[in-house]
Coordinates of C-alpha atoms (C1' of nucleotides) in Angstrom, one line a residue:
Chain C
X21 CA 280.2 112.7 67.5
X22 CA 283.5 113.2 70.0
X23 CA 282.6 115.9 72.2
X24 CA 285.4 118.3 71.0
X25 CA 283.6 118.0 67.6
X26 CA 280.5 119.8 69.1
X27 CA 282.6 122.4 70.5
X28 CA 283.8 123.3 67.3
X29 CA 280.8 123.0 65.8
X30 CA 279.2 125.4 68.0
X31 CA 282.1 127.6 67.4
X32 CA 281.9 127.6 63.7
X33 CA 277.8 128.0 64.0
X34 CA 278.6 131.3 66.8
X35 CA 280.9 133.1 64.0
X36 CA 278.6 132.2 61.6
X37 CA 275.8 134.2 63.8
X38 CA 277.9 137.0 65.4
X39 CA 279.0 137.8 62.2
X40 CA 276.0 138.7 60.7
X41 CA 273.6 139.5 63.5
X42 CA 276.2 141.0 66.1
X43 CA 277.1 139.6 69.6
X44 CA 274.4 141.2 71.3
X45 CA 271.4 140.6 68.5
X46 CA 272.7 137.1 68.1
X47 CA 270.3 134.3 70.1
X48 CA 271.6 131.6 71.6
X49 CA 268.8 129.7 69.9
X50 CA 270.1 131.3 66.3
X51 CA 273.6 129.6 67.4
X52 CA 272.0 126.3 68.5
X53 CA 270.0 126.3 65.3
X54 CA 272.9 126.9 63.2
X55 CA 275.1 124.3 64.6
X56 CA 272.0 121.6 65.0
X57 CA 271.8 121.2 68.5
X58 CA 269.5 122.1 70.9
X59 CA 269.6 125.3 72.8
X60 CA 270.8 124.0 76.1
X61 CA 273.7 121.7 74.7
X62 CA 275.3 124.7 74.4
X63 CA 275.9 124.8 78.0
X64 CA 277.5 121.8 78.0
X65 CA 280.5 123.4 76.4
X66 CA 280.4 126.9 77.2
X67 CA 279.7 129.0 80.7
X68 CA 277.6 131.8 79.0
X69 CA 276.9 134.1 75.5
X70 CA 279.9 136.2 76.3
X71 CA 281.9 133.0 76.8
X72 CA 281.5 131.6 73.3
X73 CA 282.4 134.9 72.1
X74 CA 285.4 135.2 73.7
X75 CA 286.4 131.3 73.4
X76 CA 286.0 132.4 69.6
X77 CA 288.5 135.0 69.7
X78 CA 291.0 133.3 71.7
X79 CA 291.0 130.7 69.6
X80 CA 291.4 131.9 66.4
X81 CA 293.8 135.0 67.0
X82 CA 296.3 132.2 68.4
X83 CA 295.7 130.2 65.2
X84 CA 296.2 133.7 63.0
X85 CA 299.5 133.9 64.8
X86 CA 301.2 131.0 64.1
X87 CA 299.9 130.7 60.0
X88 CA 301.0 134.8 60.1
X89 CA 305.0 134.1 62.0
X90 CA 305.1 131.2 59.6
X91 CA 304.6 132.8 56.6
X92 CA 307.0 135.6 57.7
X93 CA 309.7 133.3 58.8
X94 CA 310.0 132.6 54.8
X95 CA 311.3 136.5 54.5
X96 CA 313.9 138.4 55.6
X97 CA 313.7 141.8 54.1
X98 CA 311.5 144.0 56.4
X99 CA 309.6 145.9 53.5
X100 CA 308.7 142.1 51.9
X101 CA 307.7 141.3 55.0
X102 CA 305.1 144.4 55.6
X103 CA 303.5 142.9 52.3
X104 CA 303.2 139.8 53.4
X105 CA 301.6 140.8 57.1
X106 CA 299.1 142.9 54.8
X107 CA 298.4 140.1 52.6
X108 CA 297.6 138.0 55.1
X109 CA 295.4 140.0 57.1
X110 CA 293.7 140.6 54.1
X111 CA 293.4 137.2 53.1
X112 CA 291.5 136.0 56.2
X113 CA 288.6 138.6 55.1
X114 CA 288.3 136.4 52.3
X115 CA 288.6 133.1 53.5
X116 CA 286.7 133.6 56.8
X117 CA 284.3 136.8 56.0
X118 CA 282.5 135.8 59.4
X119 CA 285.3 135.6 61.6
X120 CA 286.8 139.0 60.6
X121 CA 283.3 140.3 61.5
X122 CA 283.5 139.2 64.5
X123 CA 286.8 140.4 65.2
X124 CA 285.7 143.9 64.4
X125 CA 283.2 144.1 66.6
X126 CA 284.7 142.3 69.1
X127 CA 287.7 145.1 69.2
X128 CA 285.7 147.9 69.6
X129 CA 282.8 147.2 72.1
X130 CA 283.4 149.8 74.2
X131 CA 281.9 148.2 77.3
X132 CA 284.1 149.0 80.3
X133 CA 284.1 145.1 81.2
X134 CA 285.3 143.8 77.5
X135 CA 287.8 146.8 77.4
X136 CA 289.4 144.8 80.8
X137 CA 289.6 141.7 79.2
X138 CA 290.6 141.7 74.9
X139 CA 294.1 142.5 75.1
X140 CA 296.4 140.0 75.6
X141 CA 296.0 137.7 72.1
X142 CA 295.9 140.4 70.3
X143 CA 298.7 142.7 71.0
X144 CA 300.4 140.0 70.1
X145 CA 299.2 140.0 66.9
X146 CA 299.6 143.7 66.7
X147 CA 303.4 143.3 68.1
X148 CA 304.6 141.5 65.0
X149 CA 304.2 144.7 63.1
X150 CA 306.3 146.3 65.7
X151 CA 308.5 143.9 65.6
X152 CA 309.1 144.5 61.8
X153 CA 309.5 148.0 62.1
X154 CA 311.8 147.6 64.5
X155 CA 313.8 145.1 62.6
X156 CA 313.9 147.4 60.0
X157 CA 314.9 150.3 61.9
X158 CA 317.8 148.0 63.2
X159 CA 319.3 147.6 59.6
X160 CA 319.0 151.2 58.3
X161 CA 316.0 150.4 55.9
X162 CA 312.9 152.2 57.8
X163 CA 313.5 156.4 59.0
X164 CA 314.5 155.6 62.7
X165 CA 312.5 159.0 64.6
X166 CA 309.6 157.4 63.9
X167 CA 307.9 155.6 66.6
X168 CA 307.0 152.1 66.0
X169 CA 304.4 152.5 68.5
X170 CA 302.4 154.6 66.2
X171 CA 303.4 152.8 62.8
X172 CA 301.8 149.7 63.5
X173 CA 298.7 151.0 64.5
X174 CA 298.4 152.9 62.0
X175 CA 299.4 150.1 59.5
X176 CA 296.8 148.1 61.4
X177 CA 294.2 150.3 61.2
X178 CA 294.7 150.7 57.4
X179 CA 294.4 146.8 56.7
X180 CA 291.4 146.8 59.1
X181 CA 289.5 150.0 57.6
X182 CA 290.5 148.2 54.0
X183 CA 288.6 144.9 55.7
X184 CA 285.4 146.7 56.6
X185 CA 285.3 147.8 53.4
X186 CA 285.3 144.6 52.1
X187 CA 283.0 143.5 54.6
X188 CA 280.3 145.9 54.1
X189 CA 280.5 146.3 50.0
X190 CA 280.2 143.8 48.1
X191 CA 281.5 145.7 45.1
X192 CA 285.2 144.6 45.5
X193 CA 286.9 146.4 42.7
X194 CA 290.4 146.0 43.3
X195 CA 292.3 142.0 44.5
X196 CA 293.3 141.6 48.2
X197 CA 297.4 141.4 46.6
X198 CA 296.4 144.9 44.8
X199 CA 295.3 145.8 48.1
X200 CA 298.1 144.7 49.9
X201 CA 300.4 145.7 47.6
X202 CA 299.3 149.3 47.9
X203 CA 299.0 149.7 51.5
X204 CA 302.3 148.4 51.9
X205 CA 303.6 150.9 49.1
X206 CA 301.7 153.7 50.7
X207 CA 303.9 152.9 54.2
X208 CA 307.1 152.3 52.7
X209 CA 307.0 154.9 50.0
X210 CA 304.4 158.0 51.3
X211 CA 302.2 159.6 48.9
X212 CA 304.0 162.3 47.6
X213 CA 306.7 162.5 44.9
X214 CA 309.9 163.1 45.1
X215 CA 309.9 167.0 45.2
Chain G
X6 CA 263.0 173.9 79.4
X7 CA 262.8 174.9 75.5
X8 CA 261.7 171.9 73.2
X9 CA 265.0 171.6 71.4
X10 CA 267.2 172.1 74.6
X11 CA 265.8 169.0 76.2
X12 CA 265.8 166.7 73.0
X13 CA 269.8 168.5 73.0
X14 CA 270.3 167.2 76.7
X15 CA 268.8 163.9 75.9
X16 CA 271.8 163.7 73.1
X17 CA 274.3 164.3 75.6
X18 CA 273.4 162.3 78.0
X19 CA 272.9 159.5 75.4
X20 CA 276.2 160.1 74.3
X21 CA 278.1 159.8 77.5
X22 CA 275.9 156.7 78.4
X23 CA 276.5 154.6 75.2
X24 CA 280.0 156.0 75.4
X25 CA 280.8 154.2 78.6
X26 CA 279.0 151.3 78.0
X27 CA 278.1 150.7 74.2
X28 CA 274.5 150.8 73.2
X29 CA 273.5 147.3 74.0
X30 CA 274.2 148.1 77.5
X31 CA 272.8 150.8 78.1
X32 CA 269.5 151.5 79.3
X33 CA 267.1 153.8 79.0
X34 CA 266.7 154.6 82.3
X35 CA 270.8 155.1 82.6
X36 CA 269.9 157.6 79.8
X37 CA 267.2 159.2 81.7
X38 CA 268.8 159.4 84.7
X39 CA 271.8 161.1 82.9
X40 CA 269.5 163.7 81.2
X41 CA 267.6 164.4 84.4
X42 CA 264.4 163.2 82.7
X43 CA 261.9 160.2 83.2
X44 CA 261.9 157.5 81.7
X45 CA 258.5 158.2 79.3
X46 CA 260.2 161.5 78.5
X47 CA 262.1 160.1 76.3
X48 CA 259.7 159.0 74.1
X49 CA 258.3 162.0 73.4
X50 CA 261.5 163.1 71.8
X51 CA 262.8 159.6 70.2
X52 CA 260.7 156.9 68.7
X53 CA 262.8 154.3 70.5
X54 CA 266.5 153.8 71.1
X55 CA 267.7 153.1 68.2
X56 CA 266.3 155.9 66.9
X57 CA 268.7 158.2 69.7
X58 CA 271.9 156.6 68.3
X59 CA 271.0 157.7 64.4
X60 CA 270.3 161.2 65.5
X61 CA 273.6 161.4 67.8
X62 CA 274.9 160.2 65.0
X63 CA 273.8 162.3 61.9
X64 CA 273.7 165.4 63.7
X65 CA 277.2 165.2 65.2
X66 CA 279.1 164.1 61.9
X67 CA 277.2 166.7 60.3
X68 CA 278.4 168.9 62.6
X69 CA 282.2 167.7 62.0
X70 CA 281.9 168.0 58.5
X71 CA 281.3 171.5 58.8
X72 CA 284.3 172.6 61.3
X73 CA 286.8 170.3 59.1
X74 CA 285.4 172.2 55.9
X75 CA 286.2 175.4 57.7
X76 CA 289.8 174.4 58.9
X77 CA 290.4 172.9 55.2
X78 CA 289.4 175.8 53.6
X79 CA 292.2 178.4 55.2
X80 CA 294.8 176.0 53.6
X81 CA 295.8 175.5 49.7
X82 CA 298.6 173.0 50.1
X83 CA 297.1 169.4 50.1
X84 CA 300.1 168.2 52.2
X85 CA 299.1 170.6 55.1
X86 CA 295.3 170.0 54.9
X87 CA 296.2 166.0 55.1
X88 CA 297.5 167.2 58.5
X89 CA 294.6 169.6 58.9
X90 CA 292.6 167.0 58.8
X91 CA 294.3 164.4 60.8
X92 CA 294.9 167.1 63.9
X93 CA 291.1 168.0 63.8
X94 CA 289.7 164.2 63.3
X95 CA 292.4 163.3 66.8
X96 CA 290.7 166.5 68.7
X97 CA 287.8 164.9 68.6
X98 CA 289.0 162.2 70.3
X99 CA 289.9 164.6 73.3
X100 CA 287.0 166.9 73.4
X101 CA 284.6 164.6 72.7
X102 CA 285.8 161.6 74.3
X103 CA 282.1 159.8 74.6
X104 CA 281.4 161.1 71.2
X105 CA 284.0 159.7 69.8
X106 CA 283.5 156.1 71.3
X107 CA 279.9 156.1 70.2
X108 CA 280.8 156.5 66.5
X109 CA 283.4 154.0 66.7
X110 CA 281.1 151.4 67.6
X111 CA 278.0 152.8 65.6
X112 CA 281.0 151.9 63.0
X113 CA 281.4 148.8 63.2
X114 CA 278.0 147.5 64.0
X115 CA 277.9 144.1 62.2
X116 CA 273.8 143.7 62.5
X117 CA 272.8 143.7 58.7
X118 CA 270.3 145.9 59.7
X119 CA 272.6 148.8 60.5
X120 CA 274.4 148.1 57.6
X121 CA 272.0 148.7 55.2
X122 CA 271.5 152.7 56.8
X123 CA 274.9 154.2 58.3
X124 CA 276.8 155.1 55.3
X125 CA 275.5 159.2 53.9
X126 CA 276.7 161.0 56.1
X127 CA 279.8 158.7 57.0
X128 CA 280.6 158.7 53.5
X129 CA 280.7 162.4 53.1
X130 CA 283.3 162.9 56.0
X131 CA 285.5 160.1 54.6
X132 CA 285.2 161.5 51.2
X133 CA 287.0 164.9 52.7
X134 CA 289.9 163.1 52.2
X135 CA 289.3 161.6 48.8
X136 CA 289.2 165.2 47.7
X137 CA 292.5 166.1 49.5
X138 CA 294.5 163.3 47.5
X139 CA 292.5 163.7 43.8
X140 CA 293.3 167.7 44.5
X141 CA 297.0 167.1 44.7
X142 CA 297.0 164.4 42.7
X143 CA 296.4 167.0 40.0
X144 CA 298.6 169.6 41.0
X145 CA 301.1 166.6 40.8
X146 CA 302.2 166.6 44.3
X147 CA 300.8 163.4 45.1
X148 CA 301.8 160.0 43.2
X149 CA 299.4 159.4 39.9
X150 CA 299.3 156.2 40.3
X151 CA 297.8 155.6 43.8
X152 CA 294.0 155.2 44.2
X153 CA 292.3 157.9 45.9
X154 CA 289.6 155.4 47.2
X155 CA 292.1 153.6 48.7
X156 CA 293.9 156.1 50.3
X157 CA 291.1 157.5 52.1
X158 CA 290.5 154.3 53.5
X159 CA 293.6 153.5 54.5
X160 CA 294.3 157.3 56.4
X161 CA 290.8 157.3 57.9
X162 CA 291.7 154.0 59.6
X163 CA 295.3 155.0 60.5
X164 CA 293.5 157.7 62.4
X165 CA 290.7 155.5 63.5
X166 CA 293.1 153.2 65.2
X167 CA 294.9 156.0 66.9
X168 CA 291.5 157.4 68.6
X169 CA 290.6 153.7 69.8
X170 CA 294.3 153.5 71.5
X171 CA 293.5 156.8 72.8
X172 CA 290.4 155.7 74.1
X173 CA 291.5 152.9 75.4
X174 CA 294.5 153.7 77.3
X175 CA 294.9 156.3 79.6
X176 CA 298.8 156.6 79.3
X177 CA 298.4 158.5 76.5
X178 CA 302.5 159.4 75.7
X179 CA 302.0 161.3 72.5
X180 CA 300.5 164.5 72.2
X181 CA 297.8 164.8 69.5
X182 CA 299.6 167.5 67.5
X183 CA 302.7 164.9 67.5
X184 CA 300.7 162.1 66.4
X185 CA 298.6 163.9 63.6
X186 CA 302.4 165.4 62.2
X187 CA 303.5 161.3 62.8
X188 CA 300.6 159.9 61.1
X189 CA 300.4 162.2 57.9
X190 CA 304.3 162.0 58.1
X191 CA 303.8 158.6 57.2
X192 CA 301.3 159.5 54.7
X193 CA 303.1 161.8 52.9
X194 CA 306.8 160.5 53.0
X195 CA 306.4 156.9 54.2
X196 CA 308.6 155.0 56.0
X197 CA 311.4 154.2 54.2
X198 CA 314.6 155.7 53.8
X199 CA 315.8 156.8 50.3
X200 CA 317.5 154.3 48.8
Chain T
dA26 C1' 243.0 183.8 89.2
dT27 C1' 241.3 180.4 85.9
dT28 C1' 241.9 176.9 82.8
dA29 C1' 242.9 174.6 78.4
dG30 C1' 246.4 172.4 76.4
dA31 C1' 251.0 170.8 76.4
dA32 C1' 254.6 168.4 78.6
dA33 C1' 256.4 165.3 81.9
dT34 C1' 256.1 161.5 85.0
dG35 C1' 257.0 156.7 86.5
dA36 C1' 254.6 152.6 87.8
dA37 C1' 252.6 148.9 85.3
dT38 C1' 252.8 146.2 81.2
dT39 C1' 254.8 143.6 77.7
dT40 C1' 258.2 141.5 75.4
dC41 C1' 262.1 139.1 74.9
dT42 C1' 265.6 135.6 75.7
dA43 C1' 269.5 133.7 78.5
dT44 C1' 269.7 130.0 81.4
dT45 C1' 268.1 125.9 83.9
dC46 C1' 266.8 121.3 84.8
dA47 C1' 263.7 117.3 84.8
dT48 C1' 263.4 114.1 81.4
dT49 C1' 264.8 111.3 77.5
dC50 C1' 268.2 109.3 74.6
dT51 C1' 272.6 106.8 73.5
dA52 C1' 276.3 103.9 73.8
dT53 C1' 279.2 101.0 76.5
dT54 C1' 279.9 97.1 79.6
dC55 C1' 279.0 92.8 81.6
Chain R
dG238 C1' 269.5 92.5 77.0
dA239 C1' 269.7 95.0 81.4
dA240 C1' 272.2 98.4 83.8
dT241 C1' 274.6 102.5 84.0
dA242 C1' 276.6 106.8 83.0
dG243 C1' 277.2 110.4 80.2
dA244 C1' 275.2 113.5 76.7
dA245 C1' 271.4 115.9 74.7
dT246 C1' 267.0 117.9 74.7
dG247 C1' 263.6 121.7 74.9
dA248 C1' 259.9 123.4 77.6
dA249 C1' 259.6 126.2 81.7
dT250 C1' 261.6 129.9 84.5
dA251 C1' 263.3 134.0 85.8
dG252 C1' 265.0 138.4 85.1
dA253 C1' 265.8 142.3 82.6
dA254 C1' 264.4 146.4 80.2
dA255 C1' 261.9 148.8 76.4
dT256 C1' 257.8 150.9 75.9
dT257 C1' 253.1 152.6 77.2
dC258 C1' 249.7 155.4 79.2
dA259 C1' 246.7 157.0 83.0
dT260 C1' 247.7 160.6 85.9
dT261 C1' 249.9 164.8 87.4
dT262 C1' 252.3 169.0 86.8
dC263 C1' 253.4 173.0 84.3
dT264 C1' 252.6 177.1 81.1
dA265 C1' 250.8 181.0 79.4
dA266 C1' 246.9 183.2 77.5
dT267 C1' 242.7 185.5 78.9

DNA sequence: ATTAGAAATGAATTTCTATTCATTCTATTC
DNA sequence: GAATAGAATGAATAGAAATTCATTTCTAAT
């Protein structure tokens, strides 16, 4: 096996772990386990716990980037394009149900040395919602007084309450593109009828 | 030193401590030192540690519950009490600060363990908001169509996101009533222009 | 003032697990 | 097929902290 094989393996064993135990429940012997190795191979590839945690994030935020700008690049219309940022947010809970776990913890430990470090990868991911807004602000489609600061938080932290949802039931009533599809309408069209 | 007054002070110290550092981090003794206690003491009040972060827990959203109830009730129109309810879910944020970073995390968890429990009185609070939509849903203010379920979702994690930036940065630009009147804005009216 | 019972203490114990490292295995080269 | 280097192993170590409990301190009733 080439050694960058292991390292993904590991990887794919951690998410699988963190996921479902937590970052700080998870052993490293519950990771070597998983990924068929034994517990101190894992040191060959990764300085410490923490380490494969944030490797794991790194990682696959960049990846969720690039699938996420190239499906947008496809789009022009701003509105389409909210859809299709929800849709495939949504979409990862589905196809990598561990991974968003770990993203959702990851985000919130609030432990004053994580809150240094996070950032970077994903404001960028957050940014591309900002960057619709704005785009749509630009040609006269979205209400320009509001602040595209707050909008894509809050359209974030729709799509990621939706997720946890998802994550924690397992009843699943309604289909991520329903999902999607309403989110999206809720942002672009409010709640309340014309009066 | 009444009974319930030091089982209270334990609370608050627990709550600034986990705050600051999430509950894997911190340590008893960080919570003992806090409170002004020993160590043991502790135990004569909780059954173990976990056990401090479900009572902070229960006891505090049932607490919220409550004060929203009360704020909600002064109020008929749905559209206000949606910003009712956003204003009094973002004070929180400010006069609770540790509070409010505890139940974040407590949140979002991923141990299957703490899946499994969470949810009552959670539920409940989100459910406020349910009720808001389904109540002008049939006064036919709010669009039919829309699913309260979803809704409540995607507004509690609008606001849930807004806290953690709070939390997070210090910069802090917006005022809280202009972000609960920005976020329900974009609630009620979304955030597209009419066509 | 005495004292029984409750409450509190914190050093000692126990448990748990991340990390290390001496040893073993594997594959490549001559 | 022996030699060598790199990779992998997993038992042993070390450190950290949750929890316990023998002892001390407090409280209030008589």
């Amino acid at each position: 096996m080439k050694k960058a094989d292991k390292h993904q393996k590991i990887l794919v064993a951690a998410t699988k772990v963190f996921g479902s135990k937590g970052f700080f429940s998870a052993r490293i012997s519950d990771i070597a386990k998983e990924a068929k190795v034994a517990d101190g191979t894992i040191y060959l590839y990764f300085h410490n716990k923490y380490d494969i945690l944030l490797t794991l994030f790194e990682e696959e935020i960049a990846k969720l980037i690039v699938d996420i700008k190239a499906a947008l690049a496809q789009e022009e219309d701003p509105r389409r394009k909210l859809y299709i940022f929800a849709l495939h947010h949504l979409k990862l809970v589905i196809e990598k149900k561990e991974l968003a776990e770990v993203l959702q913890m990851e985000l919130r430990q609030s432990s004053d040395s994580v809150k240094e470090y996070r950032i970077t990868k994903f404001v960028d991911y957050v940014n591309i919602i900002s960057g619709i807004i704005h785009q749509g602000q630009k040609s006269g489609i979205f209400r320009p007084e509001l602040k595209p600061g707050i909008i894509k938080r809050a359209f974030f932290g729709a799509l990621d309450e939706m997720s946890r949802l998802w994550i924690l039931n397992s009843d699943h009533s309604y289909t991520i593109d329903d999902t999607a599809d309403e989110i999206s309408s809720i942002f672009l069209n409010g709640i309340s009828l014309p009066a």
